[in-house]
Amino acid sequence: MVALVSALVWLASLGSLAHAGGVTTTTTTTLPSTTSTTLVTTTTSTTIPPSTTSTTVPPTTTSTTVPPSTTSTTTTTSSSSSTSSSTSSSSSSSTSTTSSTLPPPEECGNCLDDDGDGLTDFEDADCCETPPGTLTVERLTLLPIGAVSRIELAASSLPAVPSLVPSTQTLIVQLAPDDATPILCASVDALHFRTKRDRATFVDRSGGVPSARGITNARLQRLGTGLLRLTLRGARAGFHTPAAEQFRVAVALRSLVTPGAPVRCVTRTVDVVPGKKGGSLELP
Ligand SMILES: [Ca+2]
Ligand SMILES: [Ca+2]
């Protein structure tokens, strides 16, 4: 009996020992697994937040580029200013260019085509009451005598005037060949005319009136229609007769009383042909 109990105690001891030994083995295996798993999880969750925050927030804010926007605005403003300045400069330049390109106004009475439109003094509407009217040329004879010329001219249909008062008017006669500038710009002030009824006469045999340019005789006669007829002659007028096929004749009456008043002008371009004498020209 004692032996049986001893045997049972021994077996129980063995069981305890055996049980103690199994627990030890199991515990050792479980602890590492649990610990390592927990660590991995912790590490992973810790890594994610930092990555997201640092990557997104700062870059986005920075790349919103507040400075760039400001810089752009500044640039735009500068551009606008520059553009405005350029425009202003361009306008100024244009104005300068235009003003420097503009020809001078026609000066009436200097025998020059000041504004370059091909018309001189009283051929030019700028000097006349209205665009120059049409003149009827009845006779034109030119004969070169060295540096001077003999001239005879008869023309009518000068513009009607309220009354023929040569004492207050200046007679102007211009003669130009083809498309060239005038070879004759003669003027006779009214005070050199003698007036008798409807006729005014100028005679200057001695050439005492330089502005007449060698015209020694001129007569203005008021016709029944109210128009004027002009005849003039010069034995040695101050121009050389060129070879030409046409002549522009211009006649004007300018007021002496009111120098700024519009001038009555008439013009006519006539064909000429060689005359009988060498170098002479006359109407066909
Ligand atoms: Ca002129
Ligand atoms: Ca002109």
Tab-separated table of N, CA, C and O in Angstrom, residues 18-75:
chain	number	residue	atom	x	y	z
A	18	ALA	N	6.693	17.429	-15.524
A	18	ALA	CA	6.447	17.448	-16.983
A	18	ALA	C	5.645	18.680	-17.361
A	18	ALA	O	5.923	19.342	-18.338
A	19	HIS	N	4.613	19.036	-16.560
A	19	HIS	CA	3.780	20.204	-16.870
A	19	HIS	C	4.589	21.515	-16.816
A	19	HIS	O	4.517	22.375	-17.698
A	20	ALA	N	5.454	21.567	-15.729
A	20	ALA	CA	6.287	22.776	-15.631
A	20	ALA	C	7.183	22.947	-16.826
A	20	ALA	O	7.312	24.011	-17.409
A	21	GLY	N	7.757	21.827	-17.248
A	21	GLY	CA	8.674	21.917	-18.442
A	21	GLY	C	7.941	22.358	-19.669
A	21	GLY	O	8.402	23.199	-20.400
A	22	GLY	N	6.676	21.892	-19.997
A	22	GLY	CA	5.896	22.307	-21.202
A	22	GLY	C	5.552	23.774	-21.168
A	22	GLY	O	5.660	24.446	-22.150
A	23	VAL	N	5.170	24.316	-20.049
A	23	VAL	CA	4.794	25.740	-19.956
A	23	VAL	C	5.945	26.640	-20.325
A	23	VAL	O	5.812	27.600	-21.022
A	24	THR	N	7.098	26.248	-19.827
A	24	THR	CA	8.282	27.067	-20.105
A	24	THR	C	8.531	27.180	-21.585
A	24	THR	O	8.755	28.257	-22.132
A	25	THR	N	8.413	26.096	-22.244
A	25	THR	CA	8.677	26.086	-23.690
A	25	THR	C	7.668	26.936	-24.427
A	25	THR	O	7.991	27.767	-25.265
A	26	THR	N	6.411	26.831	-24.089
A	26	THR	CA	5.341	27.565	-24.766
A	26	THR	C	5.493	29.071	-24.556
A	26	THR	O	5.356	29.873	-25.461
A	27	THR	N	5.776	29.496	-23.356
A	27	THR	CA	5.922	30.918	-23.042
A	27	THR	C	7.019	31.555	-23.844
A	27	THR	O	6.907	32.632	-24.378
A	28	THR	N	8.095	30.855	-23.958
A	28	THR	CA	9.237	31.388	-24.704
A	28	THR	C	8.872	31.646	-26.153
A	28	THR	O	9.214	32.650	-26.746
A	29	THR	N	8.088	30.764	-26.689
A	29	THR	CA	7.719	30.909	-28.105
A	29	THR	C	6.746	32.071	-28.305
A	29	THR	O	6.828	32.826	-29.256
A	30	THR	N	5.822	32.269	-27.371
A	30	THR	CA	4.782	33.280	-27.534
A	30	THR	C	5.289	34.699	-27.358
A	30	THR	O	4.958	35.595	-28.115
A	31	LEU	N	6.097	34.970	-26.410
A	31	LEU	CA	6.541	36.344	-26.111
A	31	LEU	C	7.192	37.057	-27.295
A	31	LEU	O	6.809	38.173	-27.662
A	32	PRO	N	8.122	36.425	-27.949
A	32	PRO	CA	8.777	37.128	-29.105
A	32	PRO	C	7.767	37.526	-30.158
A	32	PRO	O	7.805	38.610	-30.674
A	33	SER	N	6.817	36.580	-30.444
A	33	SER	CA	5.852	36.871	-31.497
A	33	SER	C	5.033	38.100	-31.137
A	33	SER	O	4.898	39.023	-31.917
A	34	THR	N	4.511	38.169	-29.978
A	34	THR	CA	3.651	39.279	-29.566
A	34	THR	C	4.430	40.593	-29.572
A	34	THR	O	4.006	41.603	-30.088
A	35	THR	N	5.607	40.566	-29.056
A	35	THR	CA	6.413	41.783	-28.962
A	35	THR	C	6.767	42.331	-30.330
A	35	THR	O	6.606	43.504	-30.624
A	36	SER	N	7.193	41.431	-31.202
A	36	SER	CA	7.640	41.923	-32.516
A	36	SER	C	6.462	42.470	-33.322
A	36	SER	O	6.579	43.464	-34.018
A	37	THR	N	5.334	41.862	-33.186
A	37	THR	CA	4.168	42.324	-33.930
A	37	THR	C	3.772	43.727	-33.482
A	37	THR	O	3.518	44.610	-34.285
A	38	THR	N	3.774	43.933	-32.201
A	38	THR	CA	3.394	45.232	-31.679
A	38	THR	C	4.345	46.316	-32.150
A	38	THR	O	3.964	47.401	-32.537
A	39	LEU	N	5.594	46.028	-32.179
A	39	LEU	CA	6.588	47.023	-32.577
A	39	LEU	C	6.385	47.456	-34.029
A	39	LEU	O	6.411	48.631	-34.359
A	40	VAL	N	6.138	46.475	-34.885
A	40	VAL	CA	5.953	46.797	-36.311
A	40	VAL	C	4.774	47.729	-36.500
A	40	VAL	O	4.858	48.720	-37.186
A	41	THR	N	3.695	47.382	-35.795
A	41	THR	CA	2.490	48.198	-35.932
A	41	THR	C	2.744	49.629	-35.485
A	41	THR	O	2.387	50.590	-36.144
A	42	THR	N	3.417	49.782	-34.395
A	42	THR	CA	3.702	51.107	-33.864
A	42	THR	C	4.566	51.912	-34.829
A	42	THR	O	4.335	53.074	-35.111
A	43	THR	N	5.534	51.261	-35.344
A	43	THR	CA	6.447	51.946	-36.259
A	43	THR	C	5.714	52.451	-37.509
A	43	THR	O	5.871	53.563	-37.943
A	44	THR	N	4.872	51.605	-38.040
A	44	THR	CA	4.144	51.957	-39.251
A	44	THR	C	3.236	53.169	-39.021
A	44	THR	O	3.262	54.121	-39.787
A	45	SER	N	2.480	53.150	-37.956
A	45	SER	CA	1.550	54.251	-37.721
A	45	SER	C	2.308	55.540	-37.439
A	45	SER	O	1.843	56.620	-37.734
A	46	THR	N	3.459	55.428	-36.894
A	46	THR	CA	4.235	56.629	-36.596
A	46	THR	C	4.785	57.243	-37.885
A	46	THR	O	4.868	58.436	-38.049
A	47	THR	N	5.112	56.419	-38.814
A	47	THR	CA	5.729	56.908	-40.049
A	47	THR	C	4.743	57.648	-40.961
A	47	THR	O	5.035	58.666	-41.533
A	48	ILE	N	3.554	57.197	-41.040
A	48	ILE	CA	2.571	57.762	-41.975
A	48	ILE	C	2.259	59.239	-41.721
A	48	ILE	O	2.392	60.057	-42.616
A	49	PRO	N	1.867	59.619	-40.506
A	49	PRO	CA	1.525	61.035	-40.279
A	49	PRO	C	2.634	61.985	-40.677
A	49	PRO	O	2.393	62.924	-41.429
A	50	PRO	N	3.860	61.738	-40.222
A	50	PRO	CA	4.938	62.689	-40.584
A	50	PRO	C	5.066	62.847	-42.090
A	50	PRO	O	5.177	63.944	-42.600
A	51	SER	N	5.013	61.727	-42.800
A	51	SER	CA	5.213	61.798	-44.252
A	51	SER	C	4.151	62.687	-44.885
A	51	SER	O	4.430	63.588	-45.662
A	52	THR	N	2.913	62.437	-44.528
A	52	THR	CA	1.817	63.191	-45.135
A	52	THR	C	1.922	64.692	-44.817
A	52	THR	O	1.859	65.543	-45.690
A	53	THR	N	2.136	64.992	-43.580
A	53	THR	CA	2.170	66.388	-43.168
A	53	THR	C	3.310	67.153	-43.824
A	53	THR	O	3.113	68.200	-44.426
A	54	SER	N	4.470	66.579	-43.731
A	54	SER	CA	5.617	67.339	-44.228
A	54	SER	C	5.588	67.475	-45.750
A	54	SER	O	5.985	68.489	-46.294
A	55	THR	N	5.071	66.491	-46.418
A	55	THR	CA	5.091	66.550	-47.881
A	55	THR	C	4.056	67.532	-48.424
A	55	THR	O	4.335	68.353	-49.270
A	56	THR	N	2.883	67.471	-47.875
A	56	THR	CA	1.798	68.244	-48.466
A	56	THR	C	1.759	69.711	-48.030
A	56	THR	O	1.797	70.598	-48.852
A	57	VAL	N	1.712	69.942	-46.744
A	57	VAL	CA	1.443	71.307	-46.272
A	57	VAL	C	2.492	72.319	-46.704
A	57	VAL	O	2.169	73.255	-47.409
A	58	PRO	N	3.721	72.112	-46.359
A	58	PRO	CA	4.700	73.159	-46.691
A	58	PRO	C	4.804	73.406	-48.197
A	58	PRO	O	4.648	74.531	-48.644
A	59	PRO	N	4.957	72.325	-48.963
A	59	PRO	CA	5.126	72.558	-50.415
A	59	PRO	C	3.944	73.314	-51.005
A	59	PRO	O	4.114	74.250	-51.745
A	60	THR	N	2.724	72.898	-50.601
A	60	THR	CA	1.549	73.525	-51.191
A	60	THR	C	1.535	75.022	-50.876
A	60	THR	O	1.336	75.861	-51.733
A	61	THR	N	1.770	75.325	-49.636
A	61	THR	CA	1.747	76.730	-49.243
A	61	THR	C	2.824	77.507	-49.998
A	61	THR	O	2.585	78.575	-50.542
A	62	THR	N	3.969	76.928	-50.063
A	62	THR	CA	5.073	77.623	-50.720
A	62	THR	C	4.822	77.790	-52.215
A	62	THR	O	5.058	78.838	-52.794
A	63	SER	N	4.266	76.668	-52.798
A	63	SER	CA	4.088	76.748	-54.234
A	63	SER	C	2.880	77.584	-54.604
A	63	SER	O	2.711	77.972	-55.724
A	64	THR	N	2.040	77.910	-53.647
A	64	THR	CA	0.945	78.846	-53.934
A	64	THR	C	1.602	80.122	-54.416
A	64	THR	O	1.029	80.919	-55.136
A	65	THR	N	2.797	80.232	-53.973
A	65	THR	CA	3.636	81.279	-54.519
A	65	THR	C	3.061	82.661	-54.347
A	65	THR	O	2.688	83.344	-55.284
A	66	VAL	N	2.955	82.990	-53.107
A	66	VAL	CA	2.544	84.364	-52.826
A	66	VAL	C	3.570	85.342	-53.392
A	66	VAL	O	3.222	86.287	-54.065
A	67	PRO	N	4.845	85.056	-53.155
A	67	PRO	CA	5.860	85.974	-53.714
A	67	PRO	C	5.751	86.077	-55.225
A	67	PRO	O	5.653	87.152	-55.760
A	68	PRO	N	5.649	84.878	-55.896
A	68	PRO	CA	5.544	84.959	-57.361
A	68	PRO	C	4.383	85.819	-57.798
A	68	PRO	O	4.493	86.617	-58.700
A	69	SER	N	3.226	85.669	-57.099
A	69	SER	CA	2.061	86.456	-57.492
A	69	SER	C	2.388	87.931	-57.370
A	69	SER	O	2.121	88.723	-58.246
A	70	THR	N	2.991	88.252	-56.261
A	70	THR	CA	3.332	89.652	-56.048
A	70	THR	C	4.291	90.125	-57.127
A	70	THR	O	4.155	91.196	-57.692
A	71	THR	N	5.234	89.247	-57.438
A	71	THR	CA	6.218	89.607	-58.447
A	71	THR	C	5.554	89.805	-59.811
A	71	THR	O	5.828	90.744	-60.525
A	72	SER	N	4.603	88.890	-60.084
A	72	SER	CA	3.912	89.004	-61.365
A	72	SER	C	3.188	90.332	-61.452
A	72	SER	O	3.248	91.027	-62.437
A	73	THR	N	2.526	90.660	-60.357
A	73	THR	CA	1.765	91.906	-60.356
A	73	THR	C	2.689	93.094	-60.615
A	73	THR	O	2.398	93.972	-61.404
A	74	THR	N	3.814	93.026	-59.966
A	74	THR	CA	4.759	94.121	-60.137
A	74	THR	C	5.216	94.210	-61.591
A	74	THR	O	5.270	95.269	-62.180
A	75	THR	N	5.471	93.003	-62.130
A	75	THR	CA	5.937	92.982	-63.511
A	75	THR	C	4.888	93.573	-64.451
A	75	THR	O	5.169	94.366	-65.314
